[in-house]
Amino acid sequence: MIALDQHPSGRHFLQIPGPSPVPDRILRAMSLPTIDHRGPEFGVLGLKVLSGIRQVFRTRHPVVIYPASGTGAWEAALANVLSPGDAVLMYETGHFASLWQKMALRLGLKPEFLALPGTDALTGLPNSWRHGVQADLIEQRLRADGGHQIKAVCVVHNETSTGVTSDIAAVRRAIDAAKHPALLLVDTISGLASADYRHDDWGVDVTVSGSQKGLMLPPGISFNAVSPKAIEASKKATLPKAFWAWDEIIEMNKTGYWPYTPNTNLLYGLSEALDMLLDQGLESVFARHHRWGEAVRGAVRAWGLPIQCADPAVYSPVLTGVITPEGVDADALRKLIHQRFDLSLGTGLGRVKGRMFRIGHLGDCNDLTLMAALSGVEMGLKLSGIVTAGSGVQAAMDFFASHPQSPALQAAA
């Protein structure tokens, strides 16, 4: 066990699904002297990051940047387009979908929580926590809403608590098929810059995200990407808002400034992160994450442990949830691995706490980083007396050997 007053040798392995490791290049950018946020130099910086972040969201429309966590951007999304008592259709895919639903209740909205019914026979866990959004259920509910009382549909793109990435384009098609005017609000806090996401092409009205996942920044910046339809809705919405209000921010952003003091040094980091992502190319970034996810899942299968996401079609490229054997406390296993190998894994959240752990494979990673993480997990399993079907480390090595990173990705990394 590492004593609290000792600093372990080597670098800590942070393999949770966010906050993700921050590259040295970004840390150096953040260490630059703070500048006048009303001066000309800042205006240049502001315009650069606002242009770059639109490319990452794949939108032509405004992206509002807040000095806040993703939770703040959740509230901003709801507060800008809805009024007290509005009905909202939300879909349960895991812990973060549940937290967004609780926020809607606290804001005085009337959320209706859809979920895939039943319990998974293999694990005893709720089916809704092992599968993605079922767009057909949303379509059925909207068709039944003949009076159009439902004002928005809220879904999570990449559910960080379970490792499920839902089909947002299918949700858009469902809303359109029902001929329903509801706005589409999407949380891609952990998906942005790691998994393919298309705000405009998928017809999303408000996209919520944060800085500490695929963007490889510390926590402290969050985003609302907004459609023209959402901006029109915001002019009539009456939920209280001041700091979160889009109108003043969008207007001042036209010249690269904000109506309040922005987090200047995190914007330096965002500028650097955008350069790294866009220089590499988003398609290459997504391919890299997909490859890492396949290797990690191969390791989990070799151990003979169930993957939290039960549908291979919606496996997340960001993280993999691993269900521990019956009677094995996943948090005790995580604690052992952290103490022995200085490796942090994600905890199970909400309904799956103690039943699973999460391996993050996003952002500033490479093959050897993941091999080290998988080695730590495999040694922890053995130390805990958990018998595995085979070696996950060997399975991942075999995958990486047979699926080498392309020369283009190697040059960009």
mmCIF file of N, CA and C in Angstrom, residues 12-21 95-96 158-165 187-192 194 209-217 219 289 296 316-322 334 343-349 356-365 370 373:
data_model
loop_
_atom_site.group_PDB
_atom_site.id
_atom_site.type_symbol
_atom_site.label_atom_id
_atom_site.label_comp_id
_atom_site.label_asym_id
_atom_site.label_seq_id
_atom_site.Cartn_x
_atom_site.Cartn_y
_atom_site.Cartn_z
ATOM 1 N N HIS A 12 1.275 7.996 -12.683
ATOM 2 C CA HIS A 12 -0.007 7.383 -12.346
ATOM 3 C C HIS A 12 -0.764 7.024 -13.624
ATOM 4 N N PHE A 13 -1.392 5.856 -13.637
ATOM 5 C CA PHE A 13 -2.190 5.436 -14.790
ATOM 6 C C PHE A 13 -3.655 5.796 -14.536
ATOM 7 N N LEU A 14 -4.099 6.826 -15.221
ATOM 8 C CA LEU A 14 -5.465 7.327 -15.084
ATOM 9 C C LEU A 14 -6.295 6.732 -16.216
ATOM 10 N N GLN A 15 -6.966 5.623 -15.931
ATOM 11 C CA GLN A 15 -7.751 4.934 -16.966
ATOM 12 C C GLN A 15 -9.240 4.947 -16.644
ATOM 13 N N ILE A 16 -9.669 6.044 -16.016
ATOM 14 C CA ILE A 16 -11.101 6.254 -15.841
ATOM 15 C C ILE A 16 -11.628 6.916 -17.120
ATOM 16 N N PRO A 17 -12.934 6.854 -17.346
ATOM 17 C CA PRO A 17 -13.487 7.468 -18.571
ATOM 18 C C PRO A 17 -13.717 8.967 -18.420
ATOM 19 N N GLY A 18 -12.768 9.670 -17.855
ATOM 20 C CA GLY A 18 -12.811 11.107 -17.694
ATOM 21 C C GLY A 18 -12.980 11.490 -16.232
ATOM 22 N N PRO A 19 -12.264 12.553 -15.805
ATOM 23 C CA PRO A 19 -11.279 13.298 -16.589
ATOM 24 C C PRO A 19 -10.167 12.398 -17.123
ATOM 25 N N SER A 20 -9.785 12.689 -18.348
ATOM 26 C CA SER A 20 -8.751 11.899 -19.005
ATOM 27 C C SER A 20 -7.393 12.581 -18.838
ATOM 28 N N PRO A 21 -6.298 11.860 -19.063
ATOM 29 C CA PRO A 21 -4.975 12.472 -18.933
ATOM 30 C C PRO A 21 -4.830 13.685 -19.856
ATOM 31 N N HIS A 95 -26.600 6.019 -15.443
ATOM 32 C CA HIS A 95 -26.538 6.951 -14.310
ATOM 33 C C HIS A 95 -26.657 8.403 -14.757
ATOM 34 N N PHE A 96 -26.011 8.763 -15.850
ATOM 35 C CA PHE A 96 -26.015 10.176 -16.231
ATOM 36 C C PHE A 96 -27.333 10.596 -16.860
ATOM 37 N N ASN A 158 -23.249 9.059 -25.471
ATOM 38 C CA ASN A 158 -22.316 8.065 -24.927
ATOM 39 C C ASN A 158 -22.520 8.021 -23.420
ATOM 40 N N GLU A 159 -23.176 6.970 -22.937
ATOM 41 C CA GLU A 159 -23.483 6.856 -21.510
ATOM 42 C C GLU A 159 -22.224 6.389 -20.770
ATOM 43 N N THR A 160 -21.608 7.338 -20.055
ATOM 44 C CA THR A 160 -20.319 7.093 -19.423
ATOM 45 C C THR A 160 -20.391 6.024 -18.334
ATOM 46 N N SER A 161 -21.561 5.810 -17.768
ATOM 47 C CA SER A 161 -21.669 4.843 -16.671
ATOM 48 C C SER A 161 -21.745 3.409 -17.154
ATOM 49 N N THR A 162 -22.024 3.202 -18.462
ATOM 50 C CA THR A 162 -22.251 1.839 -18.932
ATOM 51 C C THR A 162 -21.422 1.441 -20.153
ATOM 52 N N GLY A 163 -20.904 2.417 -20.898
ATOM 53 C CA GLY A 163 -20.153 2.077 -22.101
ATOM 54 C C GLY A 163 -21.046 1.776 -23.291
ATOM 55 N N VAL A 164 -22.171 2.478 -23.382
ATOM 56 C CA VAL A 164 -23.125 2.317 -24.483
ATOM 57 C C VAL A 164 -23.201 3.622 -25.265
ATOM 58 N N THR A 165 -23.052 3.537 -26.585
ATOM 59 C CA THR A 165 -23.177 4.716 -27.455
ATOM 60 C C THR A 165 -24.441 4.564 -28.296
ATOM 61 N N ASP A 187 -26.855 14.790 -24.778
ATOM 62 C CA ASP A 187 -25.638 14.859 -23.955
ATOM 63 C C ASP A 187 -24.567 14.004 -24.627
ATOM 64 N N THR A 188 -23.495 14.645 -25.101
ATOM 65 C CA THR A 188 -22.326 13.890 -25.573
ATOM 66 C C THR A 188 -21.085 14.343 -24.813
ATOM 67 N N ILE A 189 -21.250 14.461 -23.495
ATOM 68 C CA ILE A 189 -20.146 14.932 -22.658
ATOM 69 C C ILE A 189 -18.933 14.024 -22.800
ATOM 70 N N SER A 190 -19.149 12.711 -22.802
ATOM 71 C CA SER A 190 -18.006 11.810 -22.939
ATOM 72 C C SER A 190 -17.777 11.348 -24.368
ATOM 73 N N GLY A 191 -18.691 11.645 -25.265
ATOM 74 C CA GLY A 191 -18.537 11.190 -26.644
ATOM 75 C C GLY A 191 -17.774 12.135 -27.544
ATOM 76 N N LEU A 192 -17.900 13.441 -27.288
ATOM 77 C CA LEU A 192 -17.316 14.429 -28.189
ATOM 78 C C LEU A 192 -15.814 14.225 -28.331
ATOM 79 N N SER A 194 -14.210 11.772 -29.375
ATOM 80 C CA SER A 194 -13.783 10.379 -29.258
ATOM 81 C C SER A 194 -14.632 9.467 -30.131
ATOM 82 N N SER A 209 -21.799 19.213 -23.980
ATOM 83 C CA SER A 209 -20.536 18.496 -23.818
ATOM 84 C C SER A 209 -19.648 19.195 -22.807
ATOM 85 N N GLY A 210 -18.471 18.569 -22.560
ATOM 86 C CA GLY A 210 -17.541 19.092 -21.573
ATOM 87 C C GLY A 210 -16.102 18.891 -22.020
ATOM 88 N N SER A 211 -15.191 19.485 -21.280
ATOM 89 C CA SER A 211 -13.796 19.576 -21.706
ATOM 90 C C SER A 211 -12.939 18.389 -21.307
ATOM 91 N N GLN A 212 -13.349 17.597 -20.305
ATOM 92 C CA GLN A 212 -12.438 16.695 -19.610
ATOM 93 C C GLN A 212 -12.404 15.278 -20.160
ATOM 94 N N LYS A 213 -12.961 15.061 -21.326
ATOM 95 C CA LYS A 213 -13.006 13.711 -21.899
ATOM 96 C C LYS A 213 -12.151 13.677 -23.167
ATOM 97 N N GLY A 214 -12.794 13.582 -24.327
ATOM 98 C CA GLY A 214 -12.050 13.489 -25.568
ATOM 99 C C GLY A 214 -11.271 14.731 -25.932
ATOM 100 N N LEU A 215 -11.655 15.879 -25.393
ATOM 101 C CA LEU A 215 -10.902 17.107 -25.660
ATOM 102 C C LEU A 215 -9.596 17.175 -24.868
ATOM 103 N N MET A 216 -9.412 16.253 -23.906
ATOM 104 C CA MET A 216 -8.132 16.085 -23.198
ATOM 105 C C MET A 216 -7.753 17.273 -22.324
ATOM 106 N N LEU A 217 -8.739 18.016 -21.845
ATOM 107 C CA LEU A 217 -8.512 19.162 -20.971
ATOM 108 C C LEU A 217 -8.904 18.834 -19.542
ATOM 109 N N PRO A 219 -11.264 19.442 -16.199
ATOM 110 C CA PRO A 219 -12.647 19.898 -16.088
ATOM 111 C C PRO A 219 -12.696 21.418 -15.977
ATOM 112 N N HIS A 289 -9.788 5.558 -31.510
ATOM 113 C CA HIS A 289 -10.578 5.147 -30.352
ATOM 114 C C HIS A 289 -11.305 3.827 -30.597
ATOM 115 N N VAL A 296 -9.509 -3.638 -25.926
ATOM 116 C CA VAL A 296 -9.902 -3.790 -24.524
ATOM 117 C C VAL A 296 -11.033 -4.804 -24.393
ATOM 118 N N SER A 316 -19.171 1.350 -26.909
ATOM 119 C CA SER A 316 -18.555 2.673 -26.856
ATOM 120 C C SER A 316 -17.077 2.606 -27.211
ATOM 121 N N PRO A 317 -16.582 3.548 -28.030
ATOM 122 C CA PRO A 317 -15.150 3.642 -28.266
ATOM 123 C C PRO A 317 -14.415 4.392 -27.156
ATOM 124 N N VAL A 318 -15.146 4.826 -26.156
ATOM 125 C CA VAL A 318 -14.597 5.676 -25.097
ATOM 126 C C VAL A 318 -14.221 4.866 -23.859
ATOM 127 N N LEU A 319 -15.040 3.892 -23.527
ATOM 128 C CA LEU A 319 -14.815 3.106 -22.316
ATOM 129 C C LEU A 319 -15.462 1.746 -22.468
ATOM 130 N N THR A 320 -15.031 0.816 -21.623
ATOM 131 C CA THR A 320 -15.635 -0.507 -21.554
ATOM 132 C C THR A 320 -15.997 -0.807 -20.105
ATOM 133 N N GLY A 321 -17.272 -1.119 -19.874
ATOM 134 C CA GLY A 321 -17.721 -1.524 -18.553
ATOM 135 C C GLY A 321 -17.545 -3.027 -18.390
ATOM 136 N N VAL A 322 -16.999 -3.455 -17.255
ATOM 137 C CA VAL A 322 -16.712 -4.862 -16.995
ATOM 138 C C VAL A 322 -17.497 -5.306 -15.768
ATOM 139 N N ARG A 334 -11.145 -2.614 -7.484
ATOM 140 C CA ARG A 334 -10.548 -1.351 -7.949
ATOM 141 C C ARG A 334 -9.575 -0.801 -6.910
ATOM 142 N N LEU A 343 -2.991 2.462 -10.436
ATOM 143 C CA LEU A 343 -3.852 2.477 -11.622
ATOM 144 C C LEU A 343 -5.273 2.792 -11.182
ATOM 145 N N SER A 344 -5.851 3.841 -11.742
ATOM 146 C CA SER A 344 -7.231 4.215 -11.428
ATOM 147 C C SER A 344 -8.172 3.714 -12.504
ATOM 148 N N LEU A 345 -9.218 2.999 -12.080
ATOM 149 C CA LEU A 345 -10.285 2.543 -12.962
ATOM 150 C C LEU A 345 -11.588 3.200 -12.536
ATOM 151 N N GLY A 346 -12.525 3.308 -13.457
ATOM 152 C CA GLY A 346 -13.796 3.934 -13.143
ATOM 153 C C GLY A 346 -14.670 3.042 -12.275
ATOM 154 N N THR A 347 -15.368 3.647 -11.327
ATOM 155 C CA THR A 347 -16.262 2.914 -10.449
ATOM 156 C C THR A 347 -17.607 2.672 -11.132
ATOM 157 N N GLY A 348 -18.345 1.685 -10.626
ATOM 158 C CA GLY A 348 -19.733 1.525 -11.037
ATOM 159 C C GLY A 348 -20.576 2.613 -10.385
ATOM 160 N N LEU A 349 -21.545 3.137 -11.115
ATOM 161 C CA LEU A 349 -22.341 4.254 -10.629
ATOM 162 C C LEU A 349 -23.813 3.869 -10.560
ATOM 163 N N MET A 356 -19.667 -3.545 -11.209
ATOM 164 C CA MET A 356 -18.833 -3.401 -12.403
ATOM 165 C C MET A 356 -17.798 -2.306 -12.197
ATOM 166 N N PHE A 357 -16.747 -2.345 -13.044
ATOM 167 C CA PHE A 357 -15.773 -1.267 -13.103
ATOM 168 C C PHE A 357 -15.621 -0.870 -14.565
ATOM 169 N N ARG A 358 -15.007 0.289 -14.787
ATOM 170 C CA ARG A 358 -14.924 0.823 -16.146
ATOM 171 C C ARG A 358 -13.464 1.114 -16.518
ATOM 172 N N ILE A 359 -13.093 0.692 -17.705
ATOM 173 C CA ILE A 359 -11.760 0.972 -18.242
ATOM 174 C C ILE A 359 -11.904 2.046 -19.305
ATOM 175 N N GLY A 360 -11.287 3.195 -19.075
ATOM 176 C CA GLY A 360 -11.318 4.268 -20.068
ATOM 177 C C GLY A 360 -10.246 4.052 -21.124
ATOM 178 N N HIS A 361 -10.610 4.272 -22.393
ATOM 179 C CA HIS A 361 -9.636 4.199 -23.490
ATOM 180 C C HIS A 361 -9.893 5.374 -24.428
ATOM 181 N N LEU A 362 -9.566 6.558 -23.913
ATOM 182 C CA LEU A 362 -9.885 7.773 -24.653
ATOM 183 C C LEU A 362 -8.776 8.809 -24.489
ATOM 184 N N GLY A 363 -8.753 9.719 -25.446
ATOM 185 C CA GLY A 363 -7.897 10.890 -25.327
ATOM 186 C C GLY A 363 -6.422 10.590 -25.507
ATOM 187 N N ASP A 364 -5.609 11.047 -24.551
ATOM 188 C CA ASP A 364 -4.152 10.963 -24.656
ATOM 189 C C ASP A 364 -3.680 9.581 -24.221
ATOM 190 N N CYS A 365 -3.923 8.593 -25.083
ATOM 191 C CA CYS A 365 -3.578 7.189 -24.825
ATOM 192 C C CYS A 365 -2.705 6.676 -25.962
ATOM 193 N N LEU A 370 -2.577 1.290 -22.784
ATOM 194 C CA LEU A 370 -3.665 0.341 -22.554
ATOM 195 C C LEU A 370 -3.142 -1.038 -22.145
ATOM 196 N N ALA A 373 -2.487 -0.839 -18.512
ATOM 197 C CA ALA A 373 -3.735 -0.846 -17.751
ATOM 198 C C ALA A 373 -4.324 -2.256 -17.688
#
